[in-house]
Amino acid sequence: MKYALVDGHRHEAAVGLRGVCQACGLPMTPRCGQQRVHHWAHRTANCDKWWERETAWHRDWKNEFPQECQEIRIEGPGGDVHIADVQTPNRTVLEFQHSHLPGDERRSREAFYGPMAWIVDGMRKGSDVITFRSFLSADIPDYGAARGWRLPLRRFPLIDHWISATHPVYLDFGNTNFVGWGLPPMPLLWRISKAPSFRIVVTPFSKQNVIDHFMQGDPLEGFNPLPKPPIRAMDYRAID
Ligand SMILES: [Zn+2]
């Protein structure tokens, strides 16, 4: 974890400090080596069974938000305690998910946190971004309020797994360039959403727009929509 309590205050890991876990109160040890991001570790197993080994990707994401929004202790009505990666001022939880998350655990977390969204690391497996780009290359536009694409019905595990989430899911493909699809060279997040007839639509937003949306309530803007074809039959929404 990034934070532990030192003399009752949240503190980042540093050599020589002694801290306790803000969830369970047990002692934590600062780990400040060369290989991983500096963090606090329980002396035994992590008390939060949902906790994921923290990567630089996680840490970079947390650092996009004010310190007081990062690693927030949340106690459920049954007394369960979990540490949310981020909780925004309006109490929406953001979870940054790098590794595969079994469906039952995803549902448990969604039920526990209530209003939330998932940011999923699309770069964990290099093949996912290659598949994703090849699907965009099929160039099946979505004529929604913002630029988007419909994915072919033949999909891949990353999308198939996350489309059943009940809260918004944004895929993060890092610095992957999508200029060839008429998108600006800036960090993007791709929201996946269900469309009619078992189809899935992916809609890109600037990363900063998504952050401002959750922190300040800014509207999600997306990019200028693709022009609608003159013949309605070409719009897949009319086809069933
Ligand atoms: Zn703990």
CSV table of C-alpha atoms and ligand atoms in Angstrom, one decimal:
chain,number,residue,atom,x,y,z
A,1,MET,CA,0.0,0.0,0.0
A,2,LYS,CA,1.1,3.5,-0.6
A,3,TYR,CA,0.0,4.7,2.9
A,4,ALA,CA,0.2,3.4,6.4
A,5,LEU,CA,-0.6,5.2,9.7
A,6,VAL,CA,2.5,6.7,11.4
A,7,ASP,CA,1.6,8.3,14.7
A,8,GLY,CA,-2.0,8.4,13.6
A,9,HIS,CA,-1.3,10.1,10.2
A,10,ARG,CA,-1.2,8.7,6.7
A,11,HIS,CA,2.4,8.4,5.6
A,12,GLU,CA,4.2,7.1,2.5
A,13,ALA,CA,6.8,4.4,3.0
A,14,ALA,CA,10.3,5.5,3.9
A,15,VAL,CA,13.2,3.7,5.4
A,16,GLY,CA,13.2,3.6,9.2
A,17,LEU,CA,9.5,4.4,9.6
A,18,ARG,CA,7.2,2.1,11.6
A,19,GLY,CA,3.5,2.2,10.6
A,20,VAL,CA,0.3,0.3,11.1
A,21,CYS,CA,-2.3,-0.6,8.5
A,22,GLN,CA,-5.2,1.8,8.2
A,23,ALA,CA,-7.6,-1.1,7.6
A,24,CYS,CA,-6.6,-3.7,10.3
A,25,GLY,CA,-4.2,-1.8,12.6
A,26,LEU,CA,-1.5,-4.4,12.4
A,27,PRO,CA,2.2,-3.3,12.0
A,28,MET,CA,3.5,-2.6,8.5
A,29,THR,CA,7.0,-2.5,7.2
A,30,PRO,CA,8.2,0.0,4.6
A,31,ARG,CA,9.6,-1.5,1.5
A,32,CYS,CA,11.8,0.9,-0.4
A,33,GLY,CA,13.8,-1.2,-2.8
A,34,GLN,CA,14.8,-0.7,-6.4
A,35,GLN,CA,12.5,-3.2,-8.1
A,36,ARG,CA,9.0,-2.1,-7.1
A,37,VAL,CA,7.3,1.1,-6.2
A,38,HIS,CA,8.0,2.1,-2.5
A,39,HIS,CA,5.2,0.7,-0.5
A,40,TRP,CA,4.1,-0.6,2.9
A,41,ALA,CA,3.7,-4.4,3.4
A,42,HIS,CA,2.0,-6.3,6.1
A,43,ARG,CA,4.3,-8.6,8.0
A,44,THR,CA,2.0,-11.5,7.2
A,45,ALA,CA,-0.6,-11.7,4.5
A,46,ASN,CA,-2.5,-8.6,3.5
A,47,CYS,CA,-5.7,-8.2,5.5
A,48,ASP,CA,-7.6,-7.0,2.5
A,49,LYS,CA,-8.1,-10.1,0.3
A,50,TRP,CA,-9.1,-7.8,-2.6
A,51,TRP,CA,-5.7,-6.1,-2.5
A,52,GLU,CA,-3.7,-6.5,-5.7
A,53,ARG,CA,0.1,-6.4,-5.8
A,54,GLU,CA,0.8,-2.7,-6.5
A,55,THR,CA,2.5,-1.8,-9.8
A,56,ALA,CA,3.8,1.4,-11.1
A,57,TRP,CA,0.6,1.5,-13.2
A,58,HIS,CA,-1.5,1.5,-10.1
A,59,ARG,CA,0.7,4.1,-8.4
A,60,ASP,CA,0.6,6.4,-11.4
A,61,TRP,CA,-3.1,6.2,-11.5
A,62,LYS,CA,-3.6,7.0,-7.8
A,63,ASN,CA,-1.3,9.9,-8.2
A,64,GLU,CA,-3.6,11.5,-10.7
A,65,PHE,CA,-5.9,12.2,-7.7
A,66,PRO,CA,-5.4,14.3,-4.6
A,67,GLN,CA,-3.7,12.4,-1.7
A,68,GLU,CA,-6.9,12.7,0.4
A,69,CYS,CA,-8.8,10.7,-2.2
A,70,GLN,CA,-6.2,7.9,-2.5
A,71,GLU,CA,-6.4,4.5,-0.6
A,72,ILE,CA,-9.6,5.2,1.3
A,73,ARG,CA,-10.7,2.9,4.1
A,74,ILE,CA,-14.3,1.8,3.6
A,75,GLU,CA,-16.2,-0.1,6.2
A,76,GLY,CA,-19.3,-2.0,5.0
A,77,PRO,CA,-22.5,-2.5,7.1
A,78,GLY,CA,-21.3,-6.0,8.0
A,79,GLY,CA,-18.0,-4.7,9.4
A,80,ASP,CA,-16.0,-5.7,6.4
A,81,VAL,CA,-13.1,-3.3,5.7
A,82,HIS,CA,-11.5,-2.7,2.3
A,83,ILE,CA,-9.2,-0.1,1.0
A,84,ALA,CA,-10.5,1.6,-2.2
A,85,ASP,CA,-7.9,2.7,-4.6
A,86,VAL,CA,-9.6,6.1,-4.9
A,87,GLN,CA,-12.7,7.6,-3.6
A,88,THR,CA,-13.8,10.9,-5.1
A,89,PRO,CA,-15.4,13.8,-3.2
A,90,ASN,CA,-18.9,12.6,-4.3
A,91,ARG,CA,-18.0,9.1,-2.9
A,92,THR,CA,-17.6,7.3,-6.1
A,93,VAL,CA,-14.9,4.6,-5.9
A,94,LEU,CA,-12.4,4.1,-8.7
A,95,GLU,CA,-10.6,0.8,-8.8
A,96,PHE,CA,-7.5,0.3,-10.9
A,97,GLN,CA,-7.3,-3.3,-12.1
A,98,HIS,CA,-4.2,-4.7,-13.6
A,99,SER,CA,-4.5,-8.5,-13.2
A,100,HIS,CA,-7.4,-10.7,-14.1
A,101,LEU,CA,-10.3,-10.4,-11.7
A,102,PRO,CA,-12.6,-13.4,-11.3
A,103,GLY,CA,-16.2,-12.6,-12.0
A,104,ASP,CA,-17.5,-13.4,-8.5
A,105,GLU,CA,-14.9,-11.1,-6.9
A,106,ARG,CA,-15.8,-8.3,-9.3
A,107,ARG,CA,-19.5,-8.7,-8.3
A,108,SER,CA,-18.5,-8.6,-4.6
A,109,ARG,CA,-16.6,-5.4,-5.0
A,110,GLU,CA,-19.3,-3.8,-7.0
A,111,ALA,CA,-21.9,-4.6,-4.4
A,112,PHE,CA,-19.6,-3.5,-1.6
A,113,TYR,CA,-18.5,-0.1,-3.0
A,114,GLY,CA,-21.8,1.0,-4.6
A,115,PRO,CA,-21.2,3.9,-7.0
A,116,MET,CA,-17.9,3.0,-8.7
A,117,ALA,CA,-16.0,2.6,-12.0
A,118,TRP,CA,-13.3,0.4,-13.2
A,119,ILE,CA,-10.1,1.5,-14.9
A,120,VAL,CA,-8.6,-1.7,-16.5
A,121,ASP,CA,-5.0,-2.0,-17.6
A,122,GLY,CA,-5.2,-3.0,-21.3
A,123,MET,CA,-1.5,-3.3,-21.6
A,124,ARG,CA,-1.0,-6.3,-19.2
A,125,LYS,CA,-1.0,-8.6,-22.2
A,126,GLY,CA,0.6,-7.2,-25.3
A,127,SER,CA,-1.7,-9.2,-27.5
A,128,ASP,CA,-4.8,-7.4,-26.2
A,129,VAL,CA,-4.0,-4.0,-27.7
A,130,ILE,CA,-3.1,-5.7,-31.0
A,131,THR,CA,-6.5,-7.4,-31.1
A,132,PHE,CA,-8.3,-4.2,-30.0
A,133,ARG,CA,-6.7,-2.2,-32.8
A,134,SER,CA,-7.4,-4.9,-35.4
A,135,PHE,CA,-11.1,-4.8,-34.3
A,136,LEU,CA,-11.2,-1.0,-34.7
A,137,SER,CA,-9.7,-1.6,-38.1
A,138,ALA,CA,-12.9,-3.3,-39.1
A,139,ASP,CA,-14.1,0.3,-38.9
A,140,ILE,CA,-17.7,-0.3,-37.9
A,141,PRO,CA,-18.7,3.2,-36.7
A,142,ASP,CA,-21.1,3.8,-33.9
A,143,TYR,CA,-23.4,6.8,-34.5
A,144,GLY,CA,-23.8,7.8,-30.9
A,145,ALA,CA,-23.3,11.2,-29.3
A,146,ALA,CA,-19.5,10.8,-29.5
A,147,ARG,CA,-17.0,9.1,-31.8
A,148,GLY,CA,-17.2,5.4,-31.2
A,149,TRP,CA,-16.9,2.0,-32.8
A,150,ARG,CA,-18.8,-1.2,-32.7
A,151,LEU,CA,-16.7,-4.3,-32.1
A,152,PRO,CA,-17.1,-7.4,-34.2
A,153,LEU,CA,-19.2,-10.1,-32.6
A,154,ARG,CA,-16.0,-12.3,-32.4
A,155,ARG,CA,-14.3,-10.7,-29.4
A,156,PHE,CA,-11.6,-11.5,-27.0
A,157,PRO,CA,-11.4,-12.4,-23.2
A,158,LEU,CA,-10.5,-8.9,-22.0
A,159,ILE,CA,-13.6,-7.4,-23.4
A,160,ASP,CA,-15.9,-10.4,-22.9
A,161,HIS,CA,-14.9,-10.5,-19.2
A,162,TRP,CA,-15.5,-6.8,-18.5
A,163,ILE,CA,-18.6,-6.2,-20.5
A,164,SER,CA,-20.7,-8.0,-17.8
A,165,ALA,CA,-19.6,-5.5,-15.1
A,166,THR,CA,-22.6,-3.5,-13.7
A,167,HIS,CA,-20.5,-0.3,-13.3
A,168,PRO,CA,-18.7,1.7,-16.0
A,169,VAL,CA,-15.5,0.1,-17.3
A,170,TYR,CA,-12.7,2.1,-19.0
A,171,LEU,CA,-9.8,0.4,-20.8
A,172,ASP,CA,-6.4,2.0,-20.5
A,173,PHE,CA,-4.1,1.2,-23.4
A,174,GLY,CA,-1.4,3.6,-22.1
A,175,ASN,CA,0.3,5.6,-24.7
A,176,THR,CA,-1.0,3.6,-27.6
A,177,ASN,CA,-1.5,5.8,-30.6
A,178,PHE,CA,-4.9,5.9,-32.2
A,179,VAL,CA,-4.3,8.8,-34.6
A,180,GLY,CA,-5.1,6.5,-37.5
A,181,TRP,CA,-8.7,6.5,-36.3
A,182,GLY,CA,-9.0,10.3,-36.3
A,183,LEU,CA,-8.2,10.6,-32.6
A,184,PRO,CA,-5.7,13.1,-31.1
A,185,PRO,CA,-2.3,12.0,-29.9
A,186,MET,CA,-3.2,12.1,-26.2
A,187,PRO,CA,-3.8,9.5,-23.5
A,188,LEU,CA,-7.2,8.0,-24.0
A,189,LEU,CA,-9.5,5.7,-22.1
A,190,TRP,CA,-12.0,3.5,-23.9
A,191,ARG,CA,-15.4,3.0,-22.3
A,192,ILE,CA,-17.0,-0.3,-23.2
A,193,SER,CA,-20.8,-0.5,-23.3
A,194,LYS,CA,-23.5,-2.8,-24.4
A,195,ALA,CA,-25.4,-2.0,-27.5
A,196,PRO,CA,-28.5,-3.7,-29.1
A,197,SER,CA,-28.2,-7.3,-30.4
A,198,PHE,CA,-25.3,-8.4,-28.2
A,199,ARG,CA,-23.1,-5.8,-29.7
A,200,ILE,CA,-20.4,-3.9,-27.8
A,201,VAL,CA,-19.5,-0.3,-28.5
A,202,VAL,CA,-16.2,1.3,-27.5
A,203,THR,CA,-16.1,5.0,-27.0
A,204,PRO,CA,-12.8,6.9,-26.5
A,205,PHE,CA,-12.4,9.8,-24.1
A,206,SER,CA,-9.4,11.8,-23.1
A,207,LYS,CA,-7.9,10.5,-19.9
A,208,GLN,CA,-8.0,13.9,-18.4
A,209,ASN,CA,-11.7,14.3,-19.2
A,210,VAL,CA,-12.5,11.0,-17.4
A,211,ILE,CA,-10.5,12.2,-14.4
A,212,ASP,CA,-12.2,15.6,-14.3
A,213,HIS,CA,-15.6,13.8,-14.8
A,214,PHE,CA,-15.1,11.8,-11.6
A,215,MET,CA,-13.4,14.5,-9.6
A,216,GLN,CA,-15.4,17.5,-10.5
A,217,GLY,CA,-18.5,16.2,-12.2
A,218,ASP,CA,-17.4,17.5,-15.7
A,219,PRO,CA,-19.5,16.0,-18.5
A,220,LEU,CA,-17.8,13.2,-20.5
A,221,GLU,CA,-17.2,14.8,-23.9
A,222,GLY,CA,-15.7,12.3,-26.2
A,223,PHE,CA,-14.7,13.3,-29.7
A,224,ASN,CA,-16.9,14.6,-32.5
A,225,PRO,CA,-19.2,11.8,-33.6
A,226,LEU,CA,-18.8,10.1,-36.9
A,227,PRO,CA,-21.2,11.5,-39.5
A,228,LYS,CA,-24.3,9.4,-39.9
A,229,PRO,CA,-24.9,7.7,-43.3
A,230,PRO,CA,-27.7,9.1,-45.3
A,231,ILE,CA,-29.4,5.7,-45.6
A,232,ARG,CA,-30.7,4.6,-42.2
A,233,ALA,CA,-30.4,0.9,-43.2
A,234,MET,CA,-26.6,1.3,-42.9
A,235,ASP,CA,-27.0,2.0,-39.2
A,236,TYR,CA,-26.6,-1.3,-37.4
A,237,ARG,CA,-29.0,-0.1,-34.7
A,238,ALA,CA,-31.8,-0.6,-37.3
A,239,ILE,CA,-30.7,-4.1,-38.0
A,240,ASP,CA,-31.8,-6.9,-35.8
B,1,ZN,ZN,-4.2,-4.5,7.2
